[in-house]
């Protein structure tokens, strides 16, 4: 019997419970995969997308998985009568060679911070070594957005060393916590929150497209983008919420936007909190910059008020 760590079980339970996400991937695969295709599924997990590709008519599916859930996926392939067409390949895709080129690449290696699971590096490598020149990709593109938001003071105090929180701790414990307030006042601190928490917060502007990545042609894992964002209402700018949209196929898309996504959305929302909030007014213009550097595997946000 295979034993899985509780965190692995929780992760895959959350993903399978996210029916809208999973069903849209399955629908896109049914639209993109053609009878007789060879398919590569990068990060197969429980294998549900590999099985969707086989059921869509793929002749062969290479289901690549580096995690401990791989042997469970193999049992699922057999339990569903698909073991003759799906081959589990254990290991990291960048360390693996396949015996043939594929017609379709499928991957759901998007983290809460969209590029944090190294999807860019994985896809760039796969395009060069695994795919035919005219291969199709599910998803075909990913767009990253930033939404300026106001976070209520009582919520900010859950994540930052706010003056009110320092005073509360002084009263509770009889100690001086003032040095905790010495964090760089220009810093942006990131927390990842459930969309049901974020949806109650006020947006100050429309979501701004920061990066538009075509996964069918990408050749560089580095990503940079900037957008000018008109402020639509007066308020206190205390953070930026990040989300991403996936163009899974010509007819199917999926969004992690907290204000539009389904309640079962398993992705958490990255919030870049301002240590020092700023007042903004309707008509102001914010410059939002986004970058991903494969050298340090980090995504960064920068915000400034344009003169």
Tab-separated table of C-alpha atoms in Angstrom:
chain	number	residue	atom	x	y	z
A	1	UNK	CA	0.000	0.000	0.000
A	2	UNK	CA	1.315	3.455	-0.953
A	3	UNK	CA	1.519	6.011	1.853
A	4	UNK	CA	1.202	9.719	1.084
A	5	UNK	CA	2.036	12.640	3.316
A	6	UNK	CA	-1.003	14.548	4.585
A	7	UNK	CA	0.050	17.698	2.721
A	8	UNK	CA	0.134	15.763	-0.577
A	9	UNK	CA	-3.310	14.322	0.083
A	10	UNK	CA	-4.650	17.774	0.957
A	11	UNK	CA	-3.171	19.319	-2.197
A	12	UNK	CA	-4.707	16.797	-4.551
A	13	UNK	CA	-7.994	16.769	-2.662
A	14	UNK	CA	-8.231	20.550	-3.091
A	15	UNK	CA	-7.480	20.307	-6.803
A	16	UNK	CA	-9.991	17.519	-7.458
A	17	UNK	CA	-12.602	19.352	-5.371
A	18	UNK	CA	-12.106	22.345	-7.661
A	19	UNK	CA	-14.545	20.954	-10.200
A	20	UNK	CA	-14.801	24.079	-12.407
A	21	UNK	CA	-11.011	24.146	-12.895
A	22	UNK	CA	-10.745	20.402	-13.499
A	23	UNK	CA	-13.767	20.174	-15.776
A	24	UNK	CA	-12.554	23.086	-17.905
A	25	UNK	CA	-9.186	21.399	-18.363
A	26	UNK	CA	-10.977	18.187	-19.357
A	27	UNK	CA	-13.207	20.064	-21.823
A	28	UNK	CA	-10.201	21.832	-23.351
A	29	UNK	CA	-8.329	18.547	-23.730
A	30	UNK	CA	-11.354	17.032	-25.472
A	31	UNK	CA	-11.311	19.997	-27.862
A	32	UNK	CA	-7.561	19.959	-28.563
A	33	UNK	CA	-6.552	16.273	-28.589
A	34	UNK	CA	-7.206	14.388	-31.821
A	35	UNK	CA	-7.489	10.633	-32.340
A	36	UNK	CA	-4.039	9.101	-32.657
A	37	UNK	CA	-2.189	11.988	-30.975
A	38	UNK	CA	0.805	11.551	-28.712
A	39	UNK	CA	0.347	13.646	-25.557
A	40	UNK	CA	2.742	14.703	-22.805
A	41	UNK	CA	1.184	15.590	-19.445
A	42	UNK	CA	3.713	17.475	-17.334
A	43	UNK	CA	3.062	17.195	-13.597
A	44	UNK	CA	0.337	14.594	-13.960
A	45	UNK	CA	-0.452	14.362	-10.220
A	46	UNK	CA	-3.331	11.921	-9.831
A	47	UNK	CA	-3.361	11.550	-13.610
A	48	UNK	CA	-6.801	12.963	-14.238
A	49	UNK	CA	-5.676	15.087	-17.201
A	50	UNK	CA	-3.659	12.211	-18.683
A	51	UNK	CA	-6.785	10.066	-18.482
A	52	UNK	CA	-8.800	12.848	-20.120
A	53	UNK	CA	-6.288	12.868	-23.008
A	54	UNK	CA	-6.540	9.094	-23.424
A	55	UNK	CA	-10.338	9.252	-23.383
A	56	UNK	CA	-10.173	12.004	-26.018
A	57	UNK	CA	-8.464	9.547	-28.373
A	58	UNK	CA	-4.730	9.895	-27.744
A	59	UNK	CA	-2.736	6.913	-28.955
A	60	UNK	CA	-0.107	7.412	-26.263
A	61	UNK	CA	0.117	9.622	-23.175
A	62	UNK	CA	3.377	10.161	-21.311
A	63	UNK	CA	2.336	11.172	-17.792
A	64	UNK	CA	5.354	12.765	-16.102
A	65	UNK	CA	5.377	13.108	-12.319
A	66	UNK	CA	8.230	13.723	-9.865
A	67	UNK	CA	6.150	13.582	-6.684
A	68	UNK	CA	5.125	10.634	-4.506
A	69	UNK	CA	1.624	10.571	-5.997
A	70	UNK	CA	2.977	9.016	-9.217
A	71	UNK	CA	2.481	5.351	-8.220
A	72	UNK	CA	-1.105	6.151	-7.247
A	73	UNK	CA	-1.677	7.639	-10.696
A	74	UNK	CA	-0.417	4.406	-12.272
A	75	UNK	CA	-3.032	2.459	-10.275
A	76	UNK	CA	-5.714	4.895	-11.413
A	77	UNK	CA	-4.732	4.348	-15.051
A	78	UNK	CA	-5.162	0.600	-14.561
A	79	UNK	CA	-8.408	0.946	-12.599
A	80	UNK	CA	-9.914	2.944	-15.471
A	81	UNK	CA	-8.744	0.576	-18.227
A	82	UNK	CA	-6.217	3.061	-19.657
A	83	UNK	CA	-2.897	1.517	-18.628
A	84	UNK	CA	-2.240	0.318	-22.182
A	85	UNK	CA	-2.154	3.917	-23.480
A	86	UNK	CA	-0.808	5.924	-20.527
A	87	UNK	CA	2.786	5.478	-19.410
A	88	UNK	CA	3.827	6.973	-16.089
A	89	UNK	CA	7.300	8.516	-16.347
A	90	UNK	CA	8.664	9.244	-12.875
A	91	UNK	CA	11.045	12.154	-12.399
A	92	UNK	CA	11.437	15.807	-13.331
A	93	UNK	CA	10.614	16.529	-16.945
A	94	UNK	CA	13.862	18.437	-17.436
A	95	UNK	CA	15.793	15.252	-16.523
A	96	UNK	CA	13.785	12.901	-18.733
A	97	UNK	CA	14.023	11.857	-22.383
A	98	UNK	CA	11.038	10.504	-24.302
A	99	UNK	CA	11.181	8.032	-27.200
A	100	UNK	CA	9.012	10.138	-29.537
A	101	UNK	CA	7.838	13.689	-30.131
A	102	UNK	CA	4.358	14.683	-28.997
A	103	UNK	CA	1.464	16.411	-30.740
A	104	UNK	CA	0.057	17.954	-27.554
A	105	UNK	CA	1.490	19.243	-24.297
A	106	UNK	CA	-0.806	19.407	-21.266
A	107	UNK	CA	0.298	20.977	-18.001
A	108	UNK	CA	-1.314	22.333	-14.869
A	109	UNK	CA	1.836	23.461	-13.081
A	110	UNK	CA	0.572	26.877	-12.024
A	111	UNK	CA	1.054	27.877	-8.408
A	112	UNK	CA	-0.771	30.370	-6.234
A	113	UNK	CA	1.785	32.823	-7.568
A	114	UNK	CA	1.209	31.828	-11.182
A	115	UNK	CA	4.775	31.082	-12.291
A	116	UNK	CA	6.115	29.830	-8.952
A	117	UNK	CA	6.071	26.145	-9.932
A	118	UNK	CA	8.545	26.897	-12.744
A	119	UNK	CA	5.979	26.425	-15.489
A	120	UNK	CA	7.970	28.749	-17.753
A	121	UNK	CA	11.169	26.719	-17.492
A	122	UNK	CA	9.240	23.452	-17.844
A	123	UNK	CA	7.369	24.528	-20.975
A	124	UNK	CA	10.425	26.085	-22.651
A	125	UNK	CA	12.343	22.841	-22.088
A	126	UNK	CA	9.437	20.664	-23.239
A	127	UNK	CA	8.924	22.660	-26.420
A	128	UNK	CA	12.552	22.113	-27.344
A	129	UNK	CA	12.826	18.414	-26.512
A	130	UNK	CA	9.388	16.772	-26.369
A	131	UNK	CA	7.157	18.431	-28.962
A	132	UNK	CA	6.669	18.453	-32.698
A	133	UNK	CA	7.079	21.897	-34.335
A	134	UNK	CA	3.318	22.387	-34.710
A	135	UNK	CA	2.354	20.949	-31.331
A	136	UNK	CA	-0.677	22.233	-29.467
A	137	UNK	CA	-0.501	23.269	-25.791
A	138	UNK	CA	-3.137	23.146	-23.043
A	139	UNK	CA	-3.262	25.879	-21.844
A	140	UNK	CA	-2.206	27.865	-24.888
A	141	UNK	CA	-1.598	31.052	-22.930
A	142	UNK	CA	-1.566	32.580	-19.463
A	143	UNK	CA	-2.283	36.219	-18.637
A	144	UNK	CA	-1.256	37.734	-15.302
A	145	UNK	CA	-3.272	40.618	-13.801
A	146	UNK	CA	-2.860	43.003	-10.891
A	147	UNK	CA	-5.720	44.743	-9.053
A	148	UNK	CA	-5.009	47.670	-6.676
A	149	UNK	CA	-7.007	47.187	-3.483
A	150	UNK	CA	-7.865	48.697	-0.115
A	151	UNK	CA	-7.343	46.273	2.765
A	152	UNK	CA	-9.331	47.220	5.902
A	153	UNK	CA	-7.073	48.136	8.871
A	154	UNK	CA	-8.347	45.230	10.972
A	155	UNK	CA	-7.303	42.827	8.205
A	156	UNK	CA	-3.940	44.530	7.603
A	157	UNK	CA	-3.106	44.005	11.270
A	158	UNK	CA	-3.334	40.238	10.743
A	159	UNK	CA	-0.415	40.324	8.311
A	160	UNK	CA	1.736	43.376	9.128
A	161	UNK	CA	3.402	45.078	12.094
A	162	UNK	CA	0.899	47.936	12.184
A	163	UNK	CA	1.120	50.659	14.870
A	164	UNK	CA	-2.223	49.590	16.326
A	165	UNK	CA	-1.045	45.993	16.586
A	166	UNK	CA	2.229	47.011	18.277
A	167	UNK	CA	0.277	49.008	20.846
A	168	UNK	CA	-2.110	46.106	21.446
A	169	UNK	CA	0.806	43.763	22.096
A	170	UNK	CA	2.361	46.307	24.474
A	171	UNK	CA	-0.871	46.376	26.450
A	172	UNK	CA	-1.165	42.594	26.458
A	173	UNK	CA	2.396	41.684	27.341
A	174	UNK	CA	3.854	44.809	28.979
A	175	UNK	CA	6.742	44.924	26.507
A	176	UNK	CA	7.930	47.488	23.952
A	177	UNK	CA	7.438	46.177	20.393
A	178	UNK	CA	8.391	49.438	18.646
A	179	UNK	CA	11.432	47.949	16.821
A	180	UNK	CA	9.086	45.657	14.881
A	181	UNK	CA	7.762	48.776	13.184
A	182	UNK	CA	11.173	49.398	11.616
A	183	UNK	CA	10.464	47.241	8.556
A	184	UNK	CA	11.272	49.031	5.273
A	185	UNK	CA	8.298	51.355	4.801
A	186	UNK	CA	8.579	51.041	1.024
A	187	UNK	CA	8.479	47.241	1.090
A	188	UNK	CA	5.790	45.033	-0.411
A	189	UNK	CA	5.140	41.926	1.672
A	190	UNK	CA	3.389	38.947	0.097
A	191	UNK	CA	0.726	36.745	1.666
A	192	UNK	CA	-1.452	34.130	-0.015
A	193	UNK	CA	-5.126	34.218	0.963
A	194	UNK	CA	-8.342	32.380	0.215
A	195	UNK	CA	-10.369	34.160	-2.462
A	196	UNK	CA	-13.372	34.235	-0.122
A	197	UNK	CA	-11.378	36.538	2.145
A	198	UNK	CA	-10.198	38.831	-0.634
A	199	UNK	CA	-13.559	39.248	-2.343
A	200	UNK	CA	-14.821	41.449	0.511
A	201	UNK	CA	-12.062	44.010	-0.035
A	202	UNK	CA	-12.534	47.110	-2.185
A	203	UNK	CA	-10.790	47.313	-5.550
A	204	UNK	CA	-9.605	50.799	-6.502
A	205	UNK	CA	-9.174	50.104	-10.218
A	206	UNK	CA	-9.908	47.488	-12.835
A	207	UNK	CA	-7.610	44.481	-13.049
A	208	UNK	CA	-4.615	45.459	-15.173
A	209	UNK	CA	-2.961	42.990	-17.591
A	210	UNK	CA	0.697	42.741	-16.568
A	211	UNK	CA	1.906	39.827	-18.709
A	212	UNK	CA	0.511	37.876	-21.660
A	213	UNK	CA	2.450	34.658	-22.235
A	214	UNK	CA	1.913	32.493	-25.328
A	215	UNK	CA	2.900	29.009	-24.204
A	216	UNK	CA	2.780	27.686	-27.769
A	217	UNK	CA	5.765	29.809	-28.795
A	218	UNK	CA	7.580	30.896	-25.620
A	219	UNK	CA	11.357	30.497	-25.746
A	220	UNK	CA	12.478	32.555	-22.738
A	221	UNK	CA	11.477	31.759	-19.154
A	222	UNK	CA	11.952	35.356	-17.983
A	223	UNK	CA	8.800	37.503	-17.890
A	224	UNK	CA	8.432	41.268	-17.546
A	225	UNK	CA	5.441	43.525	-17.996
A	226	UNK	CA	4.180	46.974	-17.043
A	227	UNK	CA	0.755	48.597	-17.121
A	228	UNK	CA	-0.581	52.097	-16.433
A	229	UNK	CA	-3.667	51.719	-14.245
A	230	UNK	CA	-6.196	54.574	-13.864
A	231	UNK	CA	-7.586	54.822	-10.330
A	232	UNK	CA	-11.398	54.699	-10.440
A	233	UNK	CA	-12.268	55.717	-6.875
A	234	UNK	CA	-10.750	57.579	-3.953
A	235	UNK	CA	-9.246	55.420	-1.263
A	236	UNK	CA	-6.209	54.027	0.504
A	237	UNK	CA	-3.999	51.865	-1.673
A	238	UNK	CA	-2.770	49.164	0.681
A	239	UNK	CA	-2.072	46.241	-1.623
A	240	UNK	CA	-2.193	44.594	-5.045
A	241	UNK	CA	-4.047	41.341	-5.694
A	242	UNK	CA	-2.625	39.070	-8.396
A	243	UNK	CA	-4.606	36.597	-10.464
A	244	UNK	CA	-4.166	34.770	-13.745
A	245	UNK	CA	-6.348	33.684	-16.641
A	246	UNK	CA	-5.682	30.524	-18.654
A	247	UNK	CA	-6.715	30.194	-22.301
A	248	UNK	CA	-7.066	26.440	-22.134
A	249	UNK	CA	-8.262	26.003	-25.716
A	250	UNK	CA	-9.942	28.158	-28.369
A	251	UNK	CA	-13.286	27.565	-26.657
A	252	UNK	CA	-12.388	27.206	-22.974
A	253	UNK	CA	-10.870	29.648	-20.467
A	254	UNK	CA	-10.383	29.704	-16.715
A	255	UNK	CA	-9.772	32.616	-14.333
A	256	UNK	CA	-8.526	32.765	-10.743
A	257	UNK	CA	-9.851	36.311	-10.276
A	258	UNK	CA	-11.179	36.409	-6.695
A	259	UNK	CA	-14.071	38.653	-7.746
A	260	UNK	CA	-15.178	36.312	-10.544
A	261	UNK	CA	-13.964	32.799	-9.741
A	262	UNK	CA	-16.012	29.947	-8.344
A	263	UNK	CA	-16.216	29.308	-4.602
A	264	UNK	CA	-14.309	26.028	-5.060
A	265	UNK	CA	-11.279	27.795	-6.577
A	266	UNK	CA	-8.338	25.977	-4.937
A	267	UNK	CA	-5.744	28.608	-5.847
A	268	UNK	CA	-4.923	31.142	-3.151
A	269	UNK	CA	-4.661	34.838	-4.060
A	270	UNK	CA	-1.224	36.473	-3.779
A	271	UNK	CA	-1.603	39.832	-2.043
A	272	UNK	CA	1.318	42.246	-2.114
A	273	UNK	CA	0.735	44.364	0.996
A	274	UNK	CA	2.152	47.877	1.286
A	275	UNK	CA	3.927	48.357	4.606
A	276	UNK	CA	3.072	52.054	4.173
A	277	UNK	CA	-0.287	52.535	2.372
A	278	UNK	CA	-0.791	55.570	0.148
A	279	UNK	CA	-3.824	57.763	-0.485
A	280	UNK	CA	-5.009	57.808	-4.094
A	281	UNK	CA	-7.748	59.700	-5.856
A	282	UNK	CA	-9.935	59.037	-8.866
A	283	UNK	CA	-7.977	59.977	-11.983
A	284	UNK	CA	-4.548	59.147	-10.525
A	285	UNK	CA	-2.481	56.731	-12.594
A	286	UNK	CA	-0.515	53.893	-11.054
A	287	UNK	CA	2.348	52.155	-12.824
A	288	UNK	CA	2.297	48.442	-12.000
A	289	UNK	CA	5.296	46.324	-12.965
A	290	UNK	CA	5.517	42.541	-12.825
A	291	UNK	CA	8.489	40.275	-13.383
A	292	UNK	CA	9.571	36.667	-13.055
A	293	UNK	CA	13.262	35.839	-12.975
A	294	UNK	CA	14.110	32.158	-13.532
A	295	UNK	CA	17.485	32.710	-11.873
A	296	UNK	CA	15.925	33.164	-8.433
A	297	UNK	CA	12.476	31.628	-9.114
A	298	UNK	CA	10.769	34.755	-7.768
A	299	UNK	CA	7.869	36.877	-8.959
A	300	UNK	CA	8.022	40.582	-8.142
A	301	UNK	CA	5.570	43.464	-8.160
A	302	UNK	CA	6.464	47.144	-8.138
A	303	UNK	CA	3.964	50.000	-7.827
A	304	UNK	CA	4.436	53.726	-8.164
A	305	UNK	CA	2.144	56.718	-8.473
A	306	UNK	CA	2.830	58.482	-11.755
A	307	UNK	CA	3.293	62.258	-11.561
